[in-house]
Every structure is written in structure tokens, then in C-alpha cells.
PDB file of C-alpha atoms in Angstrom:
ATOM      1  CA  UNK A   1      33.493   6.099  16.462  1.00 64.00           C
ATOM      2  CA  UNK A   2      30.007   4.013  15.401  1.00 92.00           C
ATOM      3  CA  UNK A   3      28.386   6.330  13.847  1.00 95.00           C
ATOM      4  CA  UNK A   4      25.072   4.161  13.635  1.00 96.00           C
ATOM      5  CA  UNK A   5      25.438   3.603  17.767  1.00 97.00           C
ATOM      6  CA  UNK A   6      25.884   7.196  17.993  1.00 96.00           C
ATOM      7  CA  UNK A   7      22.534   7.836  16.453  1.00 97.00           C
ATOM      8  CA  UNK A   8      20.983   5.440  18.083  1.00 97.00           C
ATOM      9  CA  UNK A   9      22.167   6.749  21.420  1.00 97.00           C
ATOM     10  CA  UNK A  10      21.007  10.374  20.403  1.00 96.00           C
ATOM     11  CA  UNK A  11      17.856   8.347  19.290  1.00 97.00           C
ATOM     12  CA  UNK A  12      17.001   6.665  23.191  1.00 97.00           C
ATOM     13  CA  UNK A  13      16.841   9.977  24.425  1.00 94.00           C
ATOM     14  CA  UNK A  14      14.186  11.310  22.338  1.00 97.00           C
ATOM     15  CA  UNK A  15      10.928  11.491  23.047  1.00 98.00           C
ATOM     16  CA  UNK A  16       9.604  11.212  19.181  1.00 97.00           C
ATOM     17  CA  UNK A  17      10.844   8.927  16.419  1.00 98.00           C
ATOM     18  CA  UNK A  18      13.916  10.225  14.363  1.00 98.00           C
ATOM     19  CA  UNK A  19      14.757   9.117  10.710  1.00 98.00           C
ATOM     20  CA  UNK A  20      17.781   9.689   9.201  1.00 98.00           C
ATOM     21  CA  UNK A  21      19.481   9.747   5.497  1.00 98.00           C
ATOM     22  CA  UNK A  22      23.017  10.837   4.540  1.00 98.00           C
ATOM     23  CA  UNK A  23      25.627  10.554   1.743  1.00 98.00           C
ATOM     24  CA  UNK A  24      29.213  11.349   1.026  1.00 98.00           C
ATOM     25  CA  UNK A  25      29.838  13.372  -1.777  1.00 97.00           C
ATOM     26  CA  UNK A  26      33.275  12.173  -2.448  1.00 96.00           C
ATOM     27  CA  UNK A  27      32.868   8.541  -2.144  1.00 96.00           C
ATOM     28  CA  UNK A  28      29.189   7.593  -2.086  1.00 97.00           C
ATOM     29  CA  UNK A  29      28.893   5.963   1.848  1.00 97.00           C
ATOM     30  CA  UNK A  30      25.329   6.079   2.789  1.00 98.00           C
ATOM     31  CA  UNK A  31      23.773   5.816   5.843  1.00 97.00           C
ATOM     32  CA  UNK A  32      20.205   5.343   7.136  1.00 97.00           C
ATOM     33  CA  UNK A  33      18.913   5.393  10.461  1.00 98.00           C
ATOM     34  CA  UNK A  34      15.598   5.254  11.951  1.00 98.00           C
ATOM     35  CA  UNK A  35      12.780   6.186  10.748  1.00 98.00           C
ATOM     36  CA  UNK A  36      14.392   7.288   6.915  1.00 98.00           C
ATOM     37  CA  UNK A  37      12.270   5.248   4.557  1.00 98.00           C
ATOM     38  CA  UNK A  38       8.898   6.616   6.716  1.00 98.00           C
ATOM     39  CA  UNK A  39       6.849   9.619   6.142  1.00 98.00           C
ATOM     40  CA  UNK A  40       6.463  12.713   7.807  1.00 98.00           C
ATOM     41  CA  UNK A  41       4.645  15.664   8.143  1.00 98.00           C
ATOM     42  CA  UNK A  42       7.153  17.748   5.752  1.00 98.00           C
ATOM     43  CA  UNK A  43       6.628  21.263   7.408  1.00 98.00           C
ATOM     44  CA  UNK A  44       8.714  24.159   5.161  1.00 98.00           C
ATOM     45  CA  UNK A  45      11.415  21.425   4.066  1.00 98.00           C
ATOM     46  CA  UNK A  46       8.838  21.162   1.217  1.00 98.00           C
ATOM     47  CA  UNK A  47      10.055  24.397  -0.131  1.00 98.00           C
ATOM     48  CA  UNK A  48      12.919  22.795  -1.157  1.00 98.00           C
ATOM     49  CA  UNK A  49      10.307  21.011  -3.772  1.00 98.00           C
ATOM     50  CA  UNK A  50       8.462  24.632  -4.261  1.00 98.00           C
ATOM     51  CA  UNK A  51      12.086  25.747  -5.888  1.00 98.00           C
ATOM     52  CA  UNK A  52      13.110  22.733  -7.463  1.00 98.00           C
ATOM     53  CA  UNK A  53       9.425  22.901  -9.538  1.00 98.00           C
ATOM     54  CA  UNK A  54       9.976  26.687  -9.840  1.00 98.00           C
ATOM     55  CA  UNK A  55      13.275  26.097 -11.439  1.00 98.00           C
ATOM     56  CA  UNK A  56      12.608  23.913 -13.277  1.00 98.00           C
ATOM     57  CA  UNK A  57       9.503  26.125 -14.850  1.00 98.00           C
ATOM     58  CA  UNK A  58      12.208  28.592 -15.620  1.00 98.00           C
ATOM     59  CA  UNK A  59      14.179  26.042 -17.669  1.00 98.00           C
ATOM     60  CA  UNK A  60      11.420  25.748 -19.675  1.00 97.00           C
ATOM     61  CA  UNK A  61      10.214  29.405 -20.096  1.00 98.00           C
ATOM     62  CA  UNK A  62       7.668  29.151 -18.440  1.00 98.00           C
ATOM     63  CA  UNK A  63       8.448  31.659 -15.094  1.00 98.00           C
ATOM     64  CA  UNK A  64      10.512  34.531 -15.678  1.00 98.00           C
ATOM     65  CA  UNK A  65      12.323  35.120 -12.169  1.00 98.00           C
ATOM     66  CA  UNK A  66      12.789  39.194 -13.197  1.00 98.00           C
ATOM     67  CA  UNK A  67       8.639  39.288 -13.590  1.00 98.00           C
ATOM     68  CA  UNK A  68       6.939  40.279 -10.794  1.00 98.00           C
ATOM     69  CA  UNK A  69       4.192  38.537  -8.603  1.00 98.00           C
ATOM     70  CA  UNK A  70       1.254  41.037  -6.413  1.00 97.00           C
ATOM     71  CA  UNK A  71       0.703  40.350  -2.721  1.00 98.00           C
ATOM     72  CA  UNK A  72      -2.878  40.710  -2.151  1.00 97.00           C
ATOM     73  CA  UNK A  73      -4.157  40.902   1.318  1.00 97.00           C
ATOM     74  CA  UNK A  74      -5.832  37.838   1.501  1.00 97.00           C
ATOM     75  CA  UNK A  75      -2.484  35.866   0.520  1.00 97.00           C
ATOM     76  CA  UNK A  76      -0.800  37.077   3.424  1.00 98.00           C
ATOM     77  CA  UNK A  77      -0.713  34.155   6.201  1.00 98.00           C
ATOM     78  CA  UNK A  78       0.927  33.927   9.416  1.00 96.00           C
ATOM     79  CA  UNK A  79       4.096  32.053  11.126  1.00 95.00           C
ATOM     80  CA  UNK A  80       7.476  33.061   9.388  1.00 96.00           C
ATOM     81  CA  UNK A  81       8.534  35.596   7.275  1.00 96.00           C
ATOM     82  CA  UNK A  82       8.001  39.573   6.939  1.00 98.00           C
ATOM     83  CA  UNK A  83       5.322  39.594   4.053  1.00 98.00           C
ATOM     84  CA  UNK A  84       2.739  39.141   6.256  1.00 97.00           C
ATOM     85  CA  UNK A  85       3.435  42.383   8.000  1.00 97.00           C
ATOM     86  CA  UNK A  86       4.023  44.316   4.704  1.00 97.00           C
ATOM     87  CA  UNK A  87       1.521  46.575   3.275  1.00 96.00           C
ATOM     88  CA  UNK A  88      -0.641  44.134   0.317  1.00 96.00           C
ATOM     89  CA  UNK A  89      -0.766  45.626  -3.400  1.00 95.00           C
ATOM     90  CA  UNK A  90       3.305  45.231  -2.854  1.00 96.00           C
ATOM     91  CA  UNK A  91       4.829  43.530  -5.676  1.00 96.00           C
ATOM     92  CA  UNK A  92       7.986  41.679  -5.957  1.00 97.00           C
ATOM     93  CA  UNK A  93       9.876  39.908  -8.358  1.00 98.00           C
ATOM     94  CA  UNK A  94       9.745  36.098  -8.246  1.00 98.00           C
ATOM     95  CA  UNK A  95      13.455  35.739  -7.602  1.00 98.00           C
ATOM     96  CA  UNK A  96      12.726  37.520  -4.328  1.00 98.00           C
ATOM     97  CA  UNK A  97       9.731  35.851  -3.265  1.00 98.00           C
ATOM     98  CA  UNK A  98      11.834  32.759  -4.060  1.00 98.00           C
ATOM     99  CA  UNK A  99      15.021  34.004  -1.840  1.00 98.00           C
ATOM    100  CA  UNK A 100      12.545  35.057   0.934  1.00 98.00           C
ATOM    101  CA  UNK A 101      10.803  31.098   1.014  1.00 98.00           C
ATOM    102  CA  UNK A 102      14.364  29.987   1.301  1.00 98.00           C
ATOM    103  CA  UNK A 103      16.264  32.276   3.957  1.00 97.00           C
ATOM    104  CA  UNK A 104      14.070  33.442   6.387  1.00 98.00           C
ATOM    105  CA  UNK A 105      11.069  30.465   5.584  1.00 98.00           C
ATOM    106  CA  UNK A 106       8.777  33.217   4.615  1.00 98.00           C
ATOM    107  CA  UNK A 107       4.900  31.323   4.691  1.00 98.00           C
ATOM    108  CA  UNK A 108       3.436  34.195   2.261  1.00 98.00           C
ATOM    109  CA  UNK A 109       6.699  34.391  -0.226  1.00 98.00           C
ATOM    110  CA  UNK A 110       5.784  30.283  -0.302  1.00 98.00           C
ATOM    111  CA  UNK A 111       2.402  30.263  -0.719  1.00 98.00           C
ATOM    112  CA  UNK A 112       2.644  32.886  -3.828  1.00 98.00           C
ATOM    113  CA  UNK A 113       5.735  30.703  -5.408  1.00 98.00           C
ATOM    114  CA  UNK A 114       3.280  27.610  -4.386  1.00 98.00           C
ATOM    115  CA  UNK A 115       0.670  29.670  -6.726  1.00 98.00           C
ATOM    116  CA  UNK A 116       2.918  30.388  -9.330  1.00 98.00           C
ATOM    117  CA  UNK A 117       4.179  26.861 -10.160  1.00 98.00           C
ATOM    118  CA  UNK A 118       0.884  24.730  -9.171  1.00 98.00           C
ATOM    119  CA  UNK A 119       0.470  22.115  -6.585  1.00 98.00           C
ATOM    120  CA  UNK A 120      -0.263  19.979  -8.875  1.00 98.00           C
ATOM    121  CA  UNK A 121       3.105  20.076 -10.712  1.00 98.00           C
ATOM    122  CA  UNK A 122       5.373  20.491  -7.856  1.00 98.00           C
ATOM    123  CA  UNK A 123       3.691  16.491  -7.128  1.00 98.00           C
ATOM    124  CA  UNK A 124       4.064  15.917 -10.486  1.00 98.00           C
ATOM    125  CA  UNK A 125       7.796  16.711 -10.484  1.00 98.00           C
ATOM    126  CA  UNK A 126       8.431  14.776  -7.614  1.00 98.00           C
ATOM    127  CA  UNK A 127       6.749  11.544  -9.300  1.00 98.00           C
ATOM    128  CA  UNK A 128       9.396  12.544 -11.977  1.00 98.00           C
ATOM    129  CA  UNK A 129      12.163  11.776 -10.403  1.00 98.00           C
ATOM    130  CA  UNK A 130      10.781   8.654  -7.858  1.00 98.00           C
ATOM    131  CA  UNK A 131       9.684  10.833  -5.140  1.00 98.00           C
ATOM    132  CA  UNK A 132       6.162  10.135  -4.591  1.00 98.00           C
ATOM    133  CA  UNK A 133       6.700  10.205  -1.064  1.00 98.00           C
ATOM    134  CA  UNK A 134       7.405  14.006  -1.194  1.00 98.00           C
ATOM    135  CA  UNK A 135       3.986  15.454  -1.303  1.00 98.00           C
ATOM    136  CA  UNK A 136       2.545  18.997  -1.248  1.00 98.00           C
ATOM    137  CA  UNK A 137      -1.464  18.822  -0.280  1.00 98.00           C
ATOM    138  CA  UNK A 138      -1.910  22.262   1.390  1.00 97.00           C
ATOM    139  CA  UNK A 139      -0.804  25.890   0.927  1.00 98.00           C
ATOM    140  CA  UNK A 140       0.586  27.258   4.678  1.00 97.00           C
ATOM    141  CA  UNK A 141      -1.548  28.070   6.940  1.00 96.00           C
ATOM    142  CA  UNK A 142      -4.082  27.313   4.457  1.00 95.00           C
ATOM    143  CA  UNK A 143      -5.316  23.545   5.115  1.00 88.00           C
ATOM    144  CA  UNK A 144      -7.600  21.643   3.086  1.00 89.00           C
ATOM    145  CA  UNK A 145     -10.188  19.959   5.278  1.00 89.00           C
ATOM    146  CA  UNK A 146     -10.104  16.562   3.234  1.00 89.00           C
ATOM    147  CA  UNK A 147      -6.377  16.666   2.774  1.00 92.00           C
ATOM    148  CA  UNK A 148      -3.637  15.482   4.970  1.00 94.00           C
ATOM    149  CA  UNK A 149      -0.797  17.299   6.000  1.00 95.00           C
ATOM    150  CA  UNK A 150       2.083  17.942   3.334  1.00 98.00           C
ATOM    151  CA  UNK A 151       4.554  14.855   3.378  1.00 98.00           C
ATOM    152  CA  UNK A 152       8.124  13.782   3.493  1.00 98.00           C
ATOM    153  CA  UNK A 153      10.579  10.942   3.147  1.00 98.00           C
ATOM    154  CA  UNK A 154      13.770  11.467   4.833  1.00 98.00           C
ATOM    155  CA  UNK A 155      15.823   9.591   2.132  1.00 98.00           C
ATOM    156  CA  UNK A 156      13.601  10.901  -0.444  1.00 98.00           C
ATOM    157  CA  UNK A 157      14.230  14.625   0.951  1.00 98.00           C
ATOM    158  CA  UNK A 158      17.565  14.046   0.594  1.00 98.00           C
ATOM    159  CA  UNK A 159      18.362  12.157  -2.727  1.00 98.00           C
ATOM    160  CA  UNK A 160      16.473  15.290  -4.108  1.00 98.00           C
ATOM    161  CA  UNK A 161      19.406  17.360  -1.967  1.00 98.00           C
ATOM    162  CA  UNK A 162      22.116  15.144  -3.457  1.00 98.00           C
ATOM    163  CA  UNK A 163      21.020  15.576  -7.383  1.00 98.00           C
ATOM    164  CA  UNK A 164      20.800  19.312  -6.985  1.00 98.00           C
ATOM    165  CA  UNK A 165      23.605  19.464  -5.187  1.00 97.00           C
ATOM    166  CA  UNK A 166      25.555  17.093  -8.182  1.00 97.00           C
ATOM    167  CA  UNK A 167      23.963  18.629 -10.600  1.00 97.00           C
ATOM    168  CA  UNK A 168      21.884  15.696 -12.200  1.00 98.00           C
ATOM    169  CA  UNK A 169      18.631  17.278 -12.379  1.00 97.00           C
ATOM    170  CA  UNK A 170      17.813  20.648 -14.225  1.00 97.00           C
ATOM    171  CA  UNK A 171      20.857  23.039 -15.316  1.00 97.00           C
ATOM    172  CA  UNK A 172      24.462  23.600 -13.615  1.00 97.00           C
ATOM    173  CA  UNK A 173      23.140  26.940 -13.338  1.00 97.00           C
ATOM    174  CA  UNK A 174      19.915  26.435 -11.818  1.00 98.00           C
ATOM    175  CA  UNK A 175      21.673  23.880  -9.621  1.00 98.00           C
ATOM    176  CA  UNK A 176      23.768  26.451  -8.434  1.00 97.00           C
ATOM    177  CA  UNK A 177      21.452  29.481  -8.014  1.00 97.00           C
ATOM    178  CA  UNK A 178      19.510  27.036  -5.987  1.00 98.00           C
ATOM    179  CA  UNK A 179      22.679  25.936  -3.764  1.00 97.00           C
ATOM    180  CA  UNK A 180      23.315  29.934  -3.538  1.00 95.00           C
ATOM    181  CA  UNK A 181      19.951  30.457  -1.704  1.00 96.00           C
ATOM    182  CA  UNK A 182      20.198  27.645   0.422  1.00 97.00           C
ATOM    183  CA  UNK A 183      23.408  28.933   1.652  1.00 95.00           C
ATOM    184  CA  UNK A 184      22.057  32.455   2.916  1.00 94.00           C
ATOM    185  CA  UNK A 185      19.211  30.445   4.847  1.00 95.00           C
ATOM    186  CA  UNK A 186      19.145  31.740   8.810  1.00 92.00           C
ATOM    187  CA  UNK A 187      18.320  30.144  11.583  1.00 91.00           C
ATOM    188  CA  UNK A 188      19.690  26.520  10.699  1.00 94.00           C
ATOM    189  CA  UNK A 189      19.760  23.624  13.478  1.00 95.00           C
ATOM    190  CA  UNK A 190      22.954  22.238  12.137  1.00 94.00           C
ATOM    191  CA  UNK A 191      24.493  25.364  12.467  1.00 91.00           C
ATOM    192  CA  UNK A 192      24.515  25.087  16.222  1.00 90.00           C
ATOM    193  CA  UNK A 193      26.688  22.307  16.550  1.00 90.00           C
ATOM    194  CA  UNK A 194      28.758  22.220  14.050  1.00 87.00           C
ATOM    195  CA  UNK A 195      32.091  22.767  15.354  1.00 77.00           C
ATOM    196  CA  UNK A 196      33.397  25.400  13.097  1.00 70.00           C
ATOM    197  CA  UNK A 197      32.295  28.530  12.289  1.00 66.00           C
ATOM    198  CA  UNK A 198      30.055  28.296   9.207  1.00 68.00           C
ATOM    199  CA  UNK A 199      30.866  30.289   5.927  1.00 61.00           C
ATOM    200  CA  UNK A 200      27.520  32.371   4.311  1.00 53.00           C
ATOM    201  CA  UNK A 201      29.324  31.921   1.162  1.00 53.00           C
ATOM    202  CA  UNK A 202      32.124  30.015  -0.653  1.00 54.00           C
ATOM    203  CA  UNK A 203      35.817  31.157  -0.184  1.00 56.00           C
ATOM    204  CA  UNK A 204      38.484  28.609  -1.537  1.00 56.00           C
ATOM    205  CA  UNK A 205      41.217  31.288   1.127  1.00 58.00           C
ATOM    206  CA  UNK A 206      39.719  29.596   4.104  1.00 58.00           C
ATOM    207  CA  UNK A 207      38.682  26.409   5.549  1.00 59.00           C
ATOM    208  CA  UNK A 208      35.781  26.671   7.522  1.00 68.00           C
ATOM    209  CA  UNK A 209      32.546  24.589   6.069  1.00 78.00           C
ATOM    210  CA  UNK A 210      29.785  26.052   4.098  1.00 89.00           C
ATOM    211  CA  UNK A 211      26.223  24.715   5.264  1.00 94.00           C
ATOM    212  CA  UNK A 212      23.680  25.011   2.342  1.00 96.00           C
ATOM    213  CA  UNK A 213      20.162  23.513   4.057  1.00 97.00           C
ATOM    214  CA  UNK A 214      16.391  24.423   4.635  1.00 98.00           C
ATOM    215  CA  UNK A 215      15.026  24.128   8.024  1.00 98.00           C
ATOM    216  CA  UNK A 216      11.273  22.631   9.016  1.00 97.00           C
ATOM    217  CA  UNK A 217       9.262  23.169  11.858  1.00 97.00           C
ATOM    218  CA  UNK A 218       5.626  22.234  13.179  1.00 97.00           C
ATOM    219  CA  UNK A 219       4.337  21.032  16.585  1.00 97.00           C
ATOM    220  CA  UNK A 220       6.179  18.022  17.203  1.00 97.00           C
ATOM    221  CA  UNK A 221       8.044  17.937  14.442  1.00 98.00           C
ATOM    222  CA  UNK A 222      11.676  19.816  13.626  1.00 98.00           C
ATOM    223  CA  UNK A 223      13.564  18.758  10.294  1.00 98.00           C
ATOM    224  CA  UNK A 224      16.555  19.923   7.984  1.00 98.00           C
ATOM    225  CA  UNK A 225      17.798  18.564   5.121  1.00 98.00           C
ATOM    226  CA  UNK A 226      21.126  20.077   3.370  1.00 98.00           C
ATOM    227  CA  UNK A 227      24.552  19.702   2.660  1.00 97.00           C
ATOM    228  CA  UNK A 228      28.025  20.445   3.956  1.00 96.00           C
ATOM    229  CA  UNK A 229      31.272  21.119   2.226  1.00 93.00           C
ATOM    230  CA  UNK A 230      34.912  22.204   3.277  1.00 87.00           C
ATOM    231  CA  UNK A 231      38.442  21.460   1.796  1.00 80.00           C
ATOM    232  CA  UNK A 232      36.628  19.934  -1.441  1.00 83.00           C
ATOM    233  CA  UNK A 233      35.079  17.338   0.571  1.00 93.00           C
ATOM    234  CA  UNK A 234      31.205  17.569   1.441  1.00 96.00           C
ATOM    235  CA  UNK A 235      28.277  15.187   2.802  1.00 98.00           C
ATOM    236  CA  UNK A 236      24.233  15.908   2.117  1.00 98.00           C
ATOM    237  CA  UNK A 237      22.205  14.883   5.172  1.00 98.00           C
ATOM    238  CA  UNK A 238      18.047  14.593   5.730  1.00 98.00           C
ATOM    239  CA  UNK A 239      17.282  14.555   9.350  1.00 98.00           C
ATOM    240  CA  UNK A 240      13.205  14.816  10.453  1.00 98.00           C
ATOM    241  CA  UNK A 241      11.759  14.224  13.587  1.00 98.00           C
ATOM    242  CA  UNK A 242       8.172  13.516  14.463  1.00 98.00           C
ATOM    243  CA  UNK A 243       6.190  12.581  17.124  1.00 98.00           C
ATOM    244  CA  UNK A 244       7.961  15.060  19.976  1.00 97.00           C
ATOM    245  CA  UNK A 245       6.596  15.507  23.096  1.00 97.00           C
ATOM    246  CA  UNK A 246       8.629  19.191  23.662  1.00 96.00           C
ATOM    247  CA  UNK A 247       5.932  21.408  22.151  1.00 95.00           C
ATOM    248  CA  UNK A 248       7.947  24.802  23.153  1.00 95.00           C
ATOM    249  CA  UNK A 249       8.348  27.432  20.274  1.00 93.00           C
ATOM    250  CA  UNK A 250      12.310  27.923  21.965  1.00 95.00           C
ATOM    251  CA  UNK A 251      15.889  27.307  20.930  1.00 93.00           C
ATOM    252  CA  UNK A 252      15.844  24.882  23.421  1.00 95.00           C
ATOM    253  CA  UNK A 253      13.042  22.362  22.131  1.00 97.00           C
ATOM    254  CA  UNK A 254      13.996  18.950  22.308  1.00 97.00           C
ATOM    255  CA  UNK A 255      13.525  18.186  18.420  1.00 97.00           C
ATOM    256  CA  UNK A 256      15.581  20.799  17.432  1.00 97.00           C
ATOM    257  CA  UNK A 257      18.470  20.217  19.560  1.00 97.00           C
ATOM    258  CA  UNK A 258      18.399  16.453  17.928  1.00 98.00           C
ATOM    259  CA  UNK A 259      18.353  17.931  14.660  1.00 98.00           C
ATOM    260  CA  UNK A 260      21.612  19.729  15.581  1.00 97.00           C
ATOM    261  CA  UNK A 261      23.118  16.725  17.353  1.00 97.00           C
ATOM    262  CA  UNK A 262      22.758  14.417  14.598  1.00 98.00           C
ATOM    263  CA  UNK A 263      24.227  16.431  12.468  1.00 97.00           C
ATOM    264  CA  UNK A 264      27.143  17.226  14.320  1.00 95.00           C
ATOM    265  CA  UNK A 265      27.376  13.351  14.473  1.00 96.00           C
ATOM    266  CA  UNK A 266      27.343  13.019  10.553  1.00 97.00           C
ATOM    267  CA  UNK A 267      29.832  15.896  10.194  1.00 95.00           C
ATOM    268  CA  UNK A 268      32.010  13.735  12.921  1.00 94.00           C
ATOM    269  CA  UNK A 269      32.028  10.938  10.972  1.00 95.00           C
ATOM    270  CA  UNK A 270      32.123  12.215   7.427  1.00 96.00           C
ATOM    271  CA  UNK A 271      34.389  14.836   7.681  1.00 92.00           C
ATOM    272  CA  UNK A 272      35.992  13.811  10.825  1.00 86.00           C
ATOM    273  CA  UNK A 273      35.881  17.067  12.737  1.00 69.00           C
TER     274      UNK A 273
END
């Protein structure tokens, strides 16, 4: 198996441009591919920056995840999620809103987090730790007219992965409790094509892999950055697509299949299954 020829295969194909980063836990292979050191428009894989700032605010006293945040009316936006269909005056405790921008992508749960933390200082933490290439501009579905859309580096998205998922950034435990909502997220590309079923949580009794990733989509683009672990053994990948011609809202669109594919391809050679 090349696993770089294998990409690059998947890559022909496409109609966009793909980038992709990955590592392996255990012995520290990387691999690039693409379009990995390039931006692109970062669609909800930005919440993974939302939390990271959020926890990090928590570390420092600053949010209490037990307090609770209102949902006004006018904070209620559409695309994913249930908020938006809730009645407003509801209010719900940041480690919710939190849990609801992770698993189901929820555009009003992220928006409220987004006001919670500041823009400003998720950017700021990202500068922090060399990642000036991950960059939130805009709340969703709430654009600035003089700002670009919110940014992302594929190996950028994914070193950030890589030190939560090693602990070198923040706490153990906010390392973990960050891990534990990635791991209930629905909907994942990878999912698809893995080739075993996928665990929701960790159980050392069995051996099928545990997925732990955030999921992106906008026109043209379809992203998801995360990481994979079974038998003690585990790989964090970045995969975003731009550029796509497939503009379908369907299971079936072009970008997301890649996403899955390339995956499947990392999980091939990493893990070799």
C-alpha cells in the first residue's frame, strides 16, 4: 500500500482541491497531502477552537460550565441544531450549549458559546499556540460584510487535535471532557467507511475503534478533523475540501464521500485494517 498514491488517486477524482494532515499517536509518522499547509473556509470545524477557548476560560475561572446562558430570540440562527426551533427565554447551562455545538453542530448553541468566550480571544488563543491560520471572523449565519469567511489550516486543525488529544495544552481533565464530547458527535464522514463498527464510548472488553472528530460543512466545502483509537493504538487526521463542484445538501455529495474515503485510507495505513 502507498498511502500518498492512494490519496492522490482519491485526489484525481475530485472535482475541488483536497488537503490533508495526519499523525500516529504511537510513533509520530506524519503525513501531508495536498492542499494541508493552505487555508480554507473552516465551516463548524472551528468549534473545535470555540471549546478549546471555552475550556480554557474555565481553567482560569473565568466560565463556570454549571452557570447558565439565555437564548434570546434574536440569537437563534438557522442550519443545524434544535435551538433554533426551541421556544427563546430558554436557558441552559453552558456545558450543554457546549455538548450541543459539538454533537449535533448546533449553529445557535455556537454562536452563544462564540458570545461567551469572545471572538477576539478564541483568535487570540489560537496565536497562542502558532495557529494563526485558524481564524474565527463571523458568528454563523451571522456574516460581517467587511470580513471574510472563518478560516482553517488543515495541519493547523489538526496539531490543535493532536495536543488535546495528548494532553499538552490545558488540563488532563479538560483534555478529556473535550475528547468525551467529540466522541458522542453524530453524523461523522469517517464513520461511513471505516470498516468496523465505531464505539460511542471507550470499552477496554472490545476492540472495535472509537472515532472522536467534528464534522464541517458549507457549499463546496466538507471537512473533519479527529482522531481514532483501538487496541491502544490511535492516529489524529485533518481532512478539508474546498472548491467542490457537487453542491447537493445529500449523503451522497461528492466532498463528503472524499472525506470518508480518505479517511478510510489513513485508518488502512495506520492501523492497517
Amino acid at each position: 500500500m502507498n498511502l500518498l498514491a492512494d490519496l492522490a488517486a482519491l485526489a484525481s477524482g475530485f472535482s475541488g482541491t483536497m488537503g490533508v494532515w495526519a499523525t500516529d499517536l504511537q510513533t509520530g509518522e506524519t503525513v501531508q497531502f495536498g492542499a494541508a499547509y493552505e487555508s480554507f473556509p473552516s465551516a463548524s470545524t472551528i468549534k473545535l477552537a470555540v471549546l478549546y477557548e471555552l475550556f480554557r476560560q474555565v481553567g482560569t475561572g473565568k466560565v463556570d460550565l454549571a452557570a447558565t446562558w439565555p437564548m434570546k430570540a434574536e440569537d437563534q440562527v438557522p442550519g443545524s441544531g434544535v435551538l433554533k426551533d426551541l421556544q427563546p427565554g430558554l436557558q441552559l447551562p453552558i456545558y450543554d450549549l457546549a455538548t450541543l455545538m459539538m454533537t449535533i453542530s448546533d449553529n445557535t448553541a455556537s454562536n452563544l458559546c462564540i458570545d461567551i468566550v469572545g471572538m477576539d480571544m478564541v483568535n487570540q488563543a489560537m496565536d497562542d499556540l502558532g495557529f494563526s491560520g485558524i481564524r474565527l471572523y463571523n458568528k454563523f449565519y451571522k456574516p460581517h460584510p467587511d470580513r471574510p469567511k472563518n478560516q482553517a489550516v488543515p495541519v493547523q486543525l489538526g496539531r490543535l487535535m493532536q495536543k488535546i488529544v495528548q494532553q499538552e495544552v490545558l488540563t488532563p481533565t479538560a483534555c478529556s471532557s473535550i475528547l468525551e464530547m467529540m466522541k458522542k458527535a453524530q453524523n461523522l464522514y469517517s464513520a461511513r467507511f471505516l470498516p468496523e463498527r465505531i464505539m460511542l464510548t471507550r470499552n477496554d472488553d472490545v476492540i472495535e475503534p472509537i472515532l472522536a472528530a467534528k464534522y464541517g460543512a458549507i457549499t463546496g466545502c466538507r471537512h473533519e478533523v479527529g482522531a481514532v483509537w483501538k487496541g491502544g493504538r490511535g492516529y489524529v487526521f485533518s481532512v478539508m475540501t474546498r472548491d467542490c463542484l457537487d453542491e447537493r445538501w445529500v449523503e451522497e455529495n461528492e466532498g463528503q464521500l472524499l472525506v470518508g474515503q480518505a479517511v478510510a485510507v489513513l485508518h488502512q495505513h495506520f492501523l492497517g485494517v
